[in-house]
CSV table of C-alpha atoms in Angstrom, one decimal:
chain,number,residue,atom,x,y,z
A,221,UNK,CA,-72.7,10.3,-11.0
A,222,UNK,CA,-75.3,10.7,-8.1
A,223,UNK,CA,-75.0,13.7,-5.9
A,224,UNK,CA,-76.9,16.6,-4.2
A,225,UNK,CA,-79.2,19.0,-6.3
A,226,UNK,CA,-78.7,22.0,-4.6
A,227,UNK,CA,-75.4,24.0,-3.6
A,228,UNK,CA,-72.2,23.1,-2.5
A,229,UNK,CA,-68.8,24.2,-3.1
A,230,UNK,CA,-65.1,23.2,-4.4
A,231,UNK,CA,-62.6,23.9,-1.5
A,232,UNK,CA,-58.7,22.0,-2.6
A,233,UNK,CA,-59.2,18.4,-0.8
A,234,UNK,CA,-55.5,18.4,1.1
A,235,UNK,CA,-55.4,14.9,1.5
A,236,UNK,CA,-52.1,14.7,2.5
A,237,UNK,CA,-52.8,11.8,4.9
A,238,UNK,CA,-54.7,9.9,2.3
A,239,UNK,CA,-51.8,7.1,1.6
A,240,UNK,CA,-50.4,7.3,5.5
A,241,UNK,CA,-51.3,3.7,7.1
A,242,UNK,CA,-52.9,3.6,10.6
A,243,UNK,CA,-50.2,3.9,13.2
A,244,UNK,CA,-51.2,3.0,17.1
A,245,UNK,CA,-50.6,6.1,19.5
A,246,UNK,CA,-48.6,5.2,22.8
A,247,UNK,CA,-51.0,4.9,25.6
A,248,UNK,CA,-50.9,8.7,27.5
A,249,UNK,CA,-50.0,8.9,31.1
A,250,UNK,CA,-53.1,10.8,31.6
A,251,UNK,CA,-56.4,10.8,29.9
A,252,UNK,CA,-59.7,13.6,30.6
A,253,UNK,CA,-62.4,12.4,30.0
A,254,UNK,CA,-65.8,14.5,29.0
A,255,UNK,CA,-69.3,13.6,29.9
A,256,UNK,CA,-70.8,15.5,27.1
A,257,UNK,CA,-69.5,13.6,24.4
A,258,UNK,CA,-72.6,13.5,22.7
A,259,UNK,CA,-75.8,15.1,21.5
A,260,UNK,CA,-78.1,15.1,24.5
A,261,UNK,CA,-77.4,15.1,28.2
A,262,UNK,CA,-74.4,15.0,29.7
A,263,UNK,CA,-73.6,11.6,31.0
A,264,UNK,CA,-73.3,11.1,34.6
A,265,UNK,CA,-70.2,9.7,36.8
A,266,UNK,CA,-70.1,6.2,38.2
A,267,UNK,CA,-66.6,6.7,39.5
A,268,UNK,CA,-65.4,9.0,42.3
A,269,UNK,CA,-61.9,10.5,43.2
A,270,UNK,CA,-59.5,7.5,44.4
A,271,UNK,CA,-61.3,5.0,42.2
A,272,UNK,CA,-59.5,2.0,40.1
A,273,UNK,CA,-60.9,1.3,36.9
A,274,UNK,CA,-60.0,-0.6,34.4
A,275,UNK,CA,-59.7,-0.1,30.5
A,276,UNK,CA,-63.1,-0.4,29.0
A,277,UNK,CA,-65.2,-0.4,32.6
A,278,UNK,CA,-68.2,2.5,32.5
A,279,UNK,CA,-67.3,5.5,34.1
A,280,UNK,CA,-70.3,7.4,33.3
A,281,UNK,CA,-73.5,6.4,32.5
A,282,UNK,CA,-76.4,7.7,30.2
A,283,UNK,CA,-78.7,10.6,31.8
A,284,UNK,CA,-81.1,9.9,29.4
A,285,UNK,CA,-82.6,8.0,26.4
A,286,UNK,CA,-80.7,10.8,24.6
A,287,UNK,CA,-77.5,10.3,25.9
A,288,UNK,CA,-74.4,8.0,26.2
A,289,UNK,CA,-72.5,5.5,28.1
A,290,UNK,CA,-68.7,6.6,28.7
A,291,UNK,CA,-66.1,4.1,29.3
A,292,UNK,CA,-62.5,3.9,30.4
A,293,UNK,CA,-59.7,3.9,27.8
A,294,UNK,CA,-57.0,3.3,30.2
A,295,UNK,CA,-56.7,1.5,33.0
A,296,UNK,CA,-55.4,3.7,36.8
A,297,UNK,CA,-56.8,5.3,39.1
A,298,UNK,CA,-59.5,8.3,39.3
A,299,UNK,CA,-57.8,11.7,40.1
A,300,UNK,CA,-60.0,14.2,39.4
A,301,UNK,CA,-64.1,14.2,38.6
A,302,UNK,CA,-64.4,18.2,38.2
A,303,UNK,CA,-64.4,21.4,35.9
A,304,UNK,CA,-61.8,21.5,33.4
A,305,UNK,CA,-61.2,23.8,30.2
A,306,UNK,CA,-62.3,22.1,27.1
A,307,UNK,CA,-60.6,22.8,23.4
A,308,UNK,CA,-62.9,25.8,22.8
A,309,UNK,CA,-61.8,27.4,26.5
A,310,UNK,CA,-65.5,26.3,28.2
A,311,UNK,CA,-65.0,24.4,31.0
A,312,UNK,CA,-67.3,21.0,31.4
A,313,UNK,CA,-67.6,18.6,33.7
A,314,UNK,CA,-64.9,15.6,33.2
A,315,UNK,CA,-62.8,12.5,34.7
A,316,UNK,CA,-59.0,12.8,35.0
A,317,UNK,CA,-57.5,9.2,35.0
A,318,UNK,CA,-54.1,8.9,35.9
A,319,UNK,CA,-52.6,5.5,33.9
A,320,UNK,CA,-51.6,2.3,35.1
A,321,UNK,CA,-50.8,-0.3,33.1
A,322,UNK,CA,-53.5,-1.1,30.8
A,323,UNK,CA,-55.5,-4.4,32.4
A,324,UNK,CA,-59.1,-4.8,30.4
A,325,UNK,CA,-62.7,-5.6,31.8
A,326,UNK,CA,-62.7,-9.5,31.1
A,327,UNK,CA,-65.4,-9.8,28.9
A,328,UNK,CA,-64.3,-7.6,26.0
A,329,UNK,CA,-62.8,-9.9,22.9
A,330,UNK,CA,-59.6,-8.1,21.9
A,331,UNK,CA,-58.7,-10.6,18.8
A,332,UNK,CA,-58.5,-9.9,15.7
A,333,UNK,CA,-60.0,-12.2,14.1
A,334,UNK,CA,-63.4,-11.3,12.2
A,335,UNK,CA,-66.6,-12.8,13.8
A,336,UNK,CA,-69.3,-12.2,11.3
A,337,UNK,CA,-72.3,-13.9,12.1
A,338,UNK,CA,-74.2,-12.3,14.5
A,339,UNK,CA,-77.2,-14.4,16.4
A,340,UNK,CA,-78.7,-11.2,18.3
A,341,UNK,CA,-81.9,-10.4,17.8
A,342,UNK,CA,-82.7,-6.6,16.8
A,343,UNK,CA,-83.6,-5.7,20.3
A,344,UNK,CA,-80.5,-7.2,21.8
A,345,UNK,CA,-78.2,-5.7,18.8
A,346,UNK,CA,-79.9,-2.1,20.0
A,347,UNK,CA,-78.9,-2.9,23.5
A,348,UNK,CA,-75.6,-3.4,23.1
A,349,UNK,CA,-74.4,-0.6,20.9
A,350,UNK,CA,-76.5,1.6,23.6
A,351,UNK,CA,-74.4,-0.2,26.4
A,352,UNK,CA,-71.1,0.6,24.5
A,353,UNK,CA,-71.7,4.0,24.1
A,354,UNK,CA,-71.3,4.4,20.3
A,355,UNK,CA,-72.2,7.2,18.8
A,356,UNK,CA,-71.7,9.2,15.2
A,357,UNK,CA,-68.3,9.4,14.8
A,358,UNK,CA,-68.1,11.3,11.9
A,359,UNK,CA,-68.5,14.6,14.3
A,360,UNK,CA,-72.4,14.8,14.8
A,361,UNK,CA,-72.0,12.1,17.9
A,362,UNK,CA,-75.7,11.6,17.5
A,363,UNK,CA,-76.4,8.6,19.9
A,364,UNK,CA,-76.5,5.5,17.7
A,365,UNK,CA,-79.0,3.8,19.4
A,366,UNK,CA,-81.4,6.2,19.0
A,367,UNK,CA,-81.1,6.8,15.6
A,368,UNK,CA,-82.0,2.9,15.1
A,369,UNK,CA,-85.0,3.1,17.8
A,370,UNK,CA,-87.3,4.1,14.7
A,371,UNK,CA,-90.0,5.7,16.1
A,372,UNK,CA,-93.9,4.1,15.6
A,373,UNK,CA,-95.5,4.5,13.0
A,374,UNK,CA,-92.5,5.1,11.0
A,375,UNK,CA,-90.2,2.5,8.8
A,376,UNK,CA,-86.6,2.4,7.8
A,377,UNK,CA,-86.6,1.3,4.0
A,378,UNK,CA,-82.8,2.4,3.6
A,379,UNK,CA,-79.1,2.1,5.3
A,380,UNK,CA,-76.7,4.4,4.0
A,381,UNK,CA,-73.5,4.7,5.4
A,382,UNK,CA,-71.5,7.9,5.0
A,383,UNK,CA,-67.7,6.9,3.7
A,384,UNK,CA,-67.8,10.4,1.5
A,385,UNK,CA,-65.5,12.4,4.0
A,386,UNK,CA,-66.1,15.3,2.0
A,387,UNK,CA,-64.0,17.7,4.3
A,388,UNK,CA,-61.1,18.7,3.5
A,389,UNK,CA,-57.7,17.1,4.9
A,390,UNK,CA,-59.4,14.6,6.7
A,391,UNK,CA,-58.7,11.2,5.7
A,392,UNK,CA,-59.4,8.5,9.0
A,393,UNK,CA,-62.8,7.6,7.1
A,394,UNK,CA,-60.8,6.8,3.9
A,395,UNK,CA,-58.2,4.4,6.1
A,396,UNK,CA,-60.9,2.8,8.0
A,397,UNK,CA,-62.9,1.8,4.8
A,398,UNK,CA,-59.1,0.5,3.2
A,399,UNK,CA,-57.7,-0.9,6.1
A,400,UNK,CA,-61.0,-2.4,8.2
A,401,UNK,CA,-63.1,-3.3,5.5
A,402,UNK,CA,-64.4,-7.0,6.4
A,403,UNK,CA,-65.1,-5.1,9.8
A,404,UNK,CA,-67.1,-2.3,8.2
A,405,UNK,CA,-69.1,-4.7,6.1
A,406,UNK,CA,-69.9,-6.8,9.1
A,407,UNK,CA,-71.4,-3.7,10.7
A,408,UNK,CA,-73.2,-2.9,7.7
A,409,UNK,CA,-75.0,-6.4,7.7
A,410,UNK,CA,-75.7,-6.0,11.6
A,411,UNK,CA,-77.0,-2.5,11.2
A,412,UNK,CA,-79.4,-3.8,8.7
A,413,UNK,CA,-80.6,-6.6,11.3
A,414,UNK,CA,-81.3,-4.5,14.0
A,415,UNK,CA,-83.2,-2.0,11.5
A,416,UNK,CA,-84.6,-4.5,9.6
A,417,UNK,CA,-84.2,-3.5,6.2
A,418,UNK,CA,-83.1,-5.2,2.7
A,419,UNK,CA,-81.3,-2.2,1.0
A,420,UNK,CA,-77.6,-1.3,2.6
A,421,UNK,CA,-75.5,1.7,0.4
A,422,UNK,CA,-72.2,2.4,1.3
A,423,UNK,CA,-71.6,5.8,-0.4
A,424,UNK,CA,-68.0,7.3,-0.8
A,425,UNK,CA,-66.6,10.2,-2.8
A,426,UNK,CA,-65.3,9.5,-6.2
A,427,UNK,CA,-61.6,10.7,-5.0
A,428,UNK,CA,-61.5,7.4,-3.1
A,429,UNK,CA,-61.0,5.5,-6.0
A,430,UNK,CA,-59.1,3.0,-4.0
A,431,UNK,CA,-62.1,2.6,-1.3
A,432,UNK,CA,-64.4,2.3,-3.4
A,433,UNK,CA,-62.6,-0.6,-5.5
A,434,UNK,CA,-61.5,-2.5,-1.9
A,435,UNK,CA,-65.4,-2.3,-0.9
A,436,UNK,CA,-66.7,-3.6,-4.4
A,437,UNK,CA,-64.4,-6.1,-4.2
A,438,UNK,CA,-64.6,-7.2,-0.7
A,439,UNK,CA,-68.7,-7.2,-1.3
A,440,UNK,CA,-68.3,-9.6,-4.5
A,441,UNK,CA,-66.9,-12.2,-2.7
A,442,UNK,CA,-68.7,-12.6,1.0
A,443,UNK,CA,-71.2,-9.1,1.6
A,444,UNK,CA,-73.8,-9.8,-0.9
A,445,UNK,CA,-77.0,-7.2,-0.4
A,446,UNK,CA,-74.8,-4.5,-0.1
A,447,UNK,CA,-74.0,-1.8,-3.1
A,448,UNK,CA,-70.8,0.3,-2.9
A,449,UNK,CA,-72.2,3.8,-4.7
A,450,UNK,CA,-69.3,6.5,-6.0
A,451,UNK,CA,-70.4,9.6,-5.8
A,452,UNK,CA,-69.4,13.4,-7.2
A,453,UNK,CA,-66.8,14.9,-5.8
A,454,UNK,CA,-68.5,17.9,-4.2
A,455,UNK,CA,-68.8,19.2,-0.5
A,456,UNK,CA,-70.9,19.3,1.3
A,457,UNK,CA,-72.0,15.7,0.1
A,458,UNK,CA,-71.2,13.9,3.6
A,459,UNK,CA,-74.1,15.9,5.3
A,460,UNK,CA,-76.8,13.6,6.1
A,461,UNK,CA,-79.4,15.5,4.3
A,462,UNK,CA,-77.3,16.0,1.1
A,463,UNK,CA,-76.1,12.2,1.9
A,464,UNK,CA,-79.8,11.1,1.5
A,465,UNK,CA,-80.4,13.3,-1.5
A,466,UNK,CA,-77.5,12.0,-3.3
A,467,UNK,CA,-78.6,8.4,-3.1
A,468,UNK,CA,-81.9,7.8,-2.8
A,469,UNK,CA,-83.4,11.3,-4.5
A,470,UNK,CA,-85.7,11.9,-1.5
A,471,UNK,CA,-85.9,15.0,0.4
A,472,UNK,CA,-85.2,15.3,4.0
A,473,UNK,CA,-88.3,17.7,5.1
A,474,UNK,CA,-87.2,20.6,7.4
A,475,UNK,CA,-86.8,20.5,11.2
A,476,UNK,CA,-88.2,19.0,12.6
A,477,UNK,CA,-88.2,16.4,9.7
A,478,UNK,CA,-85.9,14.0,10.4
A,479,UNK,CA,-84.0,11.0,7.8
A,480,UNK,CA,-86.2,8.1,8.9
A,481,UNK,CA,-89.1,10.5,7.7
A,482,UNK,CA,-88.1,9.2,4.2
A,483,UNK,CA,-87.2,6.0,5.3
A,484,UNK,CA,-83.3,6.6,5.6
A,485,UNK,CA,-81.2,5.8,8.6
A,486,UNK,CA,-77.4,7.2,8.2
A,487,UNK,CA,-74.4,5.8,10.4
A,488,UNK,CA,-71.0,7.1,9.5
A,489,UNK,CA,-67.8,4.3,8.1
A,490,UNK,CA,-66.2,4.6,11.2
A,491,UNK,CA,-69.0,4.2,13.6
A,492,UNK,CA,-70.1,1.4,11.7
A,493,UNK,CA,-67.3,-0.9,12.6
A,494,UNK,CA,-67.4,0.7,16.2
A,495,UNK,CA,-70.7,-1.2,16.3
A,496,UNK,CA,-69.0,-4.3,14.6
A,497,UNK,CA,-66.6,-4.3,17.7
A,498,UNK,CA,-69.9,-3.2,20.5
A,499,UNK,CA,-71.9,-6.5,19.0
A,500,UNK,CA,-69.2,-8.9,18.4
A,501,UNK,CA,-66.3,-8.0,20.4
A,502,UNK,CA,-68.2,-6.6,23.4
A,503,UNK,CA,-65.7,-3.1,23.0
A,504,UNK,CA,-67.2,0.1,24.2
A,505,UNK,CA,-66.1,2.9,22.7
A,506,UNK,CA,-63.2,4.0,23.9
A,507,UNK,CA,-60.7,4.7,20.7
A,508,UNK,CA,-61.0,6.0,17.2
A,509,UNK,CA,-59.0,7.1,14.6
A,510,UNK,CA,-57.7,10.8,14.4
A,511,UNK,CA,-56.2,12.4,11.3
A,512,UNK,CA,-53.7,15.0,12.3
A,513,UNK,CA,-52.5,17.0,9.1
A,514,UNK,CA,-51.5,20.7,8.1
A,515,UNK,CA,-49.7,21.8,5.2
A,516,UNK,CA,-46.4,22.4,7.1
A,517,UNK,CA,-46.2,19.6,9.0
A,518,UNK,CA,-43.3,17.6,9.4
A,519,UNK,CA,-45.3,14.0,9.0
A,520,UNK,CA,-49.4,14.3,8.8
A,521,UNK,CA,-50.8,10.9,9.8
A,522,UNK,CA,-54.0,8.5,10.9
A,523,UNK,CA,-53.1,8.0,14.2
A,524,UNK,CA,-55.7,5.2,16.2
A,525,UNK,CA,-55.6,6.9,19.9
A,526,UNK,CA,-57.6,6.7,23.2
A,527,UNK,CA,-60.3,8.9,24.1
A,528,UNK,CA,-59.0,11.5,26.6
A,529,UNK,CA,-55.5,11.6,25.1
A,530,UNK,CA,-54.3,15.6,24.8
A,531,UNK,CA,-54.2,17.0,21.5
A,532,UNK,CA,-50.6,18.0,22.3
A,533,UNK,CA,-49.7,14.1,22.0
A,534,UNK,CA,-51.0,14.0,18.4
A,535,UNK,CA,-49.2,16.9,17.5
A,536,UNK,CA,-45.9,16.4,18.5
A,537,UNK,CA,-46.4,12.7,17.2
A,538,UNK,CA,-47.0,14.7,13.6
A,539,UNK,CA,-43.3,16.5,14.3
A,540,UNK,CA,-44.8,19.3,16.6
A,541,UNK,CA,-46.1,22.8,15.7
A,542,UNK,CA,-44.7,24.7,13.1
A,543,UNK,CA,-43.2,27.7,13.6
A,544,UNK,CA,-44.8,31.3,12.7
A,545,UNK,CA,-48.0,31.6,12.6
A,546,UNK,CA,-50.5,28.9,13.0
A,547,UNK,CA,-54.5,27.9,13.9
A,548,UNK,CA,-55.4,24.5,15.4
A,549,UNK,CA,-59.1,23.3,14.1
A,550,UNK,CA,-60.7,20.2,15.8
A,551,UNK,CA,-61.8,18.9,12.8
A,552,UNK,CA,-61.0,20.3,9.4
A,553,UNK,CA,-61.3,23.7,7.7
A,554,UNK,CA,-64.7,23.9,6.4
A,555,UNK,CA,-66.7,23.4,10.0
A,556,UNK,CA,-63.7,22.6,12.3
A,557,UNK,CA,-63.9,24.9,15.6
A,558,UNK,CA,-60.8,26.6,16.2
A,559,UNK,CA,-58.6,25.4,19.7
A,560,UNK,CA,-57.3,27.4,22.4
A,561,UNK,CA,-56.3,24.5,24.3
A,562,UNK,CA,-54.4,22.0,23.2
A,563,UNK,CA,-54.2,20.1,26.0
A,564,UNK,CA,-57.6,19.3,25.8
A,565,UNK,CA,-58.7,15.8,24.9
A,566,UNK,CA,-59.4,14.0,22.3
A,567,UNK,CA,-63.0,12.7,22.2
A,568,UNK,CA,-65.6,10.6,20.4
A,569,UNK,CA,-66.4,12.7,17.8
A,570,UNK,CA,-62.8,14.3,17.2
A,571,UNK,CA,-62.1,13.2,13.1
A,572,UNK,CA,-59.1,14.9,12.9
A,573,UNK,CA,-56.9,17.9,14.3
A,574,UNK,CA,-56.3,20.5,11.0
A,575,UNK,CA,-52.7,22.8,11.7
A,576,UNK,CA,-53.4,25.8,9.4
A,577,UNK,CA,-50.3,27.9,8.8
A,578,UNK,CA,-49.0,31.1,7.2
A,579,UNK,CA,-52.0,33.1,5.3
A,580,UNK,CA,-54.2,30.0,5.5
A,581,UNK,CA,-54.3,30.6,9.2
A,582,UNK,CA,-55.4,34.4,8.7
A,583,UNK,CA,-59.2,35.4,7.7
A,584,UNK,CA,-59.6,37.8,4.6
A,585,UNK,CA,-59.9,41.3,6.0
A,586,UNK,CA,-64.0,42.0,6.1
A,587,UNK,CA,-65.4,44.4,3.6
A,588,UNK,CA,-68.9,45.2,2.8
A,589,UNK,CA,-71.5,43.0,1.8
A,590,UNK,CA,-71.6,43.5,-2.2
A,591,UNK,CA,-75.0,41.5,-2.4
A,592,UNK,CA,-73.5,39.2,-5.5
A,593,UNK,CA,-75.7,36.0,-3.7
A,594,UNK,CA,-72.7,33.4,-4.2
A,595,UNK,CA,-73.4,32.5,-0.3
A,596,UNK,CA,-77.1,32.0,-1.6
A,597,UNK,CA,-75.6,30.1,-4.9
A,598,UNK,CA,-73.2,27.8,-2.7
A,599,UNK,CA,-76.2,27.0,0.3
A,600,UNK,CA,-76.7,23.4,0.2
A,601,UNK,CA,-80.3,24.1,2.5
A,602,UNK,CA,-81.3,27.0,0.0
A,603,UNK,CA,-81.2,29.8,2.7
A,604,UNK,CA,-79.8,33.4,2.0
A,605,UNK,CA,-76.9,33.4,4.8
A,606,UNK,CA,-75.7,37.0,3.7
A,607,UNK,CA,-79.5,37.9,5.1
A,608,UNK,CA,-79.8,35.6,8.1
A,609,UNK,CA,-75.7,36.9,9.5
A,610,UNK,CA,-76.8,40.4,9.2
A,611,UNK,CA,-79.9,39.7,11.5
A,612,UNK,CA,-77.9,37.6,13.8
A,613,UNK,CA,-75.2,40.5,13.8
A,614,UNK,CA,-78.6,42.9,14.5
A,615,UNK,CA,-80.2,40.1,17.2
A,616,UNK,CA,-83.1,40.0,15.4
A,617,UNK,CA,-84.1,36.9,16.8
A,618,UNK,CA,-87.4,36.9,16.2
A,619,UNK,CA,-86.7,37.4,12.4
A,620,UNK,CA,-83.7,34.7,12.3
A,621,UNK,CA,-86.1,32.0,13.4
A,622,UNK,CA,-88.4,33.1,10.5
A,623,UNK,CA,-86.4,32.8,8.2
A,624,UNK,CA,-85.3,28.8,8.8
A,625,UNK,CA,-82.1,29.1,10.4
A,626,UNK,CA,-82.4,25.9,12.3
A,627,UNK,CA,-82.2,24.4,8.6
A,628,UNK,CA,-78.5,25.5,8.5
A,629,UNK,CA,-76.2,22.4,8.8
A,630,UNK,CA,-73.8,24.7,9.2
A,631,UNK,CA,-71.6,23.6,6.3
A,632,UNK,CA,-69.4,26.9,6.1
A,633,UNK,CA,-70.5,26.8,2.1
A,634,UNK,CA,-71.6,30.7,2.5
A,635,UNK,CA,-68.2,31.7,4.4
A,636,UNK,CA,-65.9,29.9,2.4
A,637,UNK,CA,-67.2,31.6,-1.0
A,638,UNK,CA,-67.8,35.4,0.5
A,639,UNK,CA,-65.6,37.5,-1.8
A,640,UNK,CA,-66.2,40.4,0.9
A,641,UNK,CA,-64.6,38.0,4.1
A,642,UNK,CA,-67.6,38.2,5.9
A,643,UNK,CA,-67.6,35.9,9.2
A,644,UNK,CA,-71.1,34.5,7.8
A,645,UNK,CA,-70.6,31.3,9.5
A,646,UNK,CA,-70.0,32.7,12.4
A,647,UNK,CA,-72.8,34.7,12.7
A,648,UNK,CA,-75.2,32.2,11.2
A,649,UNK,CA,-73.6,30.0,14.1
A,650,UNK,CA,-74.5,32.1,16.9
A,651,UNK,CA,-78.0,33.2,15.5
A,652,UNK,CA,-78.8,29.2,15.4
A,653,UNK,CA,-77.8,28.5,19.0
A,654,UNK,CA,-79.9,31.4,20.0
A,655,UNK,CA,-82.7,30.6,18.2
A,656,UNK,CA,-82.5,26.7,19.6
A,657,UNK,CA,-82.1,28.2,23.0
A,658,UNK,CA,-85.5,30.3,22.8
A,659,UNK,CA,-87.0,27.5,21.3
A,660,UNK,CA,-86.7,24.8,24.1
A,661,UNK,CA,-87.2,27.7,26.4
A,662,UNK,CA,-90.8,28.1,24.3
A,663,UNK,CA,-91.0,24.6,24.8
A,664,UNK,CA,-90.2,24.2,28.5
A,665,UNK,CA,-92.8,27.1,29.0
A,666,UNK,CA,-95.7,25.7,27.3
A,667,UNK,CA,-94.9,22.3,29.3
A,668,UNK,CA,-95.5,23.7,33.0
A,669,UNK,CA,-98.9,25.0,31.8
């Protein structure tokens, strides 16, 4: 069974939400909405304090070609456009809309019923995800359109679409592919129109035994051209790189090597039928699906919410916090960001909310470093973390940057098997956020001369 050549760990899957249907979250009262959704510039507000809007109307618009529309999940009246703290306890730029009602722009098709053919051509198809503001949904929240504006004198040969959701407890992937499958295939066929390319691989973790037979079966009958590929249980094989690797056996080359460098273009399940709904249904995005899970839970579940809704809401929905003890990740244990404010929002590239509890929620106390390499062993991007943490820890900077640690797709692989409880992550974290910073200051330097 196909998978990635190099690293990769084990961690217990979790999947307690795995057989929970979809349910529909009430509509909040109040929704906050942040501009930097997205990889790239911050959007920038169309509304103003005092404004009505109306469920799916743009709010904020695109700064740039690396950037991303933001629309209106509720429909009320603009309270706030200011600071306000986000889950991590920065504060950001954001739109507070107080609800009322919930009256739609017009134009957007709120049916159900599947439209499949699409009559755009690739240009148009382009245009329209970019106008609905979809981006990777999977927690990246690259912009979409840019990843399918292949650059000249390059050429997409494959579409693969990530359905592995390879991180533990997580499961709004596995729903979407079981419950929207005739909507994820459509996208799949559009995607491959606007990239123009022949070969379309859906690949999805061999745990998903279920997805993967829905999908076969679903493309048997009516989605010919598309193959559904099982692949080896083994994280992390939902990173893009380790995505390609696994089916197609070509090697992503390092930054600032990018997929469509050996042909490959990658859209996750999930954002793949939010450009089935962009295309045919005119829907921004404005909603998603959000697992919220945890061991002591009362009731884990999918819930489909509304951008800006507070974390809070999905909690208590799940039967509130336990008691003792606990850590709230936005996303899930292996590269989910721990949460100091739960009443921030959720946004478009929030997968799931993680409730640790009891000595999960704890780190192993940190020893020293016993050099046995098992961070080196369990590297997916073959880099010696134990090495580049201790030169973060050190600010070496100079030396992080020489030893690759843009590579780092920040996995958690190292962290999770460090028998010492070394924060490698962490540090590896911090040393490639640095590192980036100096090098667009480089870059920003050389440009004024």
């Amino acid at each position: 069974m196909n998978t990635f050549p190099i690293g990769g760990v084990h961690p217990s899957e979790n999947k307690l939400s795995r057989g929970t249907a979809v349910e529909t979250l009430p509509l909040p009262d109040e929704v906050t909405i942040p501009l930097a959704q997205h990889i790239g510039a911050p959007a920038t507000a169309k509304v103003a304090k005092g404004d009505k809007v109306l469920t799916g109307q743009l709010i904020a618009e695109a700064s740039s070609f690396m950037s991303a529309n933001i629309h209106s999940p509720i429909s009320g009246t603009v309270t706030a456009v200011d600071m306000a703290v986000n889950g991590q306890g920065l504060r950001q730029m954001m739109i507070t809309i107080k609800r009322e009602g919930d009256e739609w722009v017009e134009t957007i098709d709120r049916s159900t019923e599947l439209k499949r053919e699409c009559t755009l051509a690739p240009a148009d198809i382009i245009a329209k995800i970019k106008d609905a503001g979809i981006v990777g949904m999977g927690g990246a929240t690259f912009p979409t359109h840019v990843k399918l504006s292949v650059p000249p004198g390059k050429k997409a040969e494959y579409l693969i679409i990530n359905g592995v959701e390879c991180e533990p407890y997580l499961t709004s992937d596995h729903r979407t592919m079981l419950e929207r499958g005739e909507e994820l295939l459509t996208g799949v066929e559009i995607l491959k129109k606007a990239l123009g390319v022949d070969k379309a691989v859906v690949g999805i973790e061999n745990n998903k035994p279920d997805a993967i037979a829905h999908l076969k079966s679903l493309v048997e009958k009516s989605f010919p051209g598309i193959e559904i590929m099982p692949l080896k249980v083994r994280y992390p094989q939902g990173g893009e790189k380790q995505l390609i690797a696994a089916v197609t056996g070509r090697e992503v080359p390092p930054p600032p090597g990018l997929p469509i460098d050996v042909g490959a273009v990658v859209c996750n399940a999930s954002t793949t039928v939010a450009v089935y709904e962009a295309v045919q249904k005119n829907k921004p995005l404005i909603e998603r699906i959000v697992t919220i899970t945890g061991k002591e839970l009362a009731s884990p579940k999918n819930l489909l919410t509304r951008m800006g809704t507070p974390i809070t809401t999905l909690i208590e929905a799940a039967g509130g916090l336990p008691e003792g003890e606990v850590k709230v990740l936005n996303g899930g244990p292996m590269m989910g960001r721990a949460m100091c404010n739960l009443a921030s929002p959720v946004t478009k590239g929030c997968s799931g909310i993680t409730v640790l509890s009891g000595a999960d929620a704890s780190r192993t106390a940190e020893s020293e470093c016993i050099k046995c390499a098992k961070c080196v062993s369990a590297c997916p991007m073959s880099l010696e973390p134990y090495f580049i943490s201790k030169l973060s820890r050190r600010k070496n900077w100079e030396a992080v940057e020489a030893n690759n640690i843009t590579d780092c797709i920040e996995c958690g692989c190292c962290q999770f098997t460090c028998p010492a409880g070394i924060p490698l992550l962490d540090y590896v974290r911090l040393g490639k956020q640095t590192v980036m910073g100096i090098i667009r200051a480089r870059a920003a330097a050389a440009a004024k001369k």
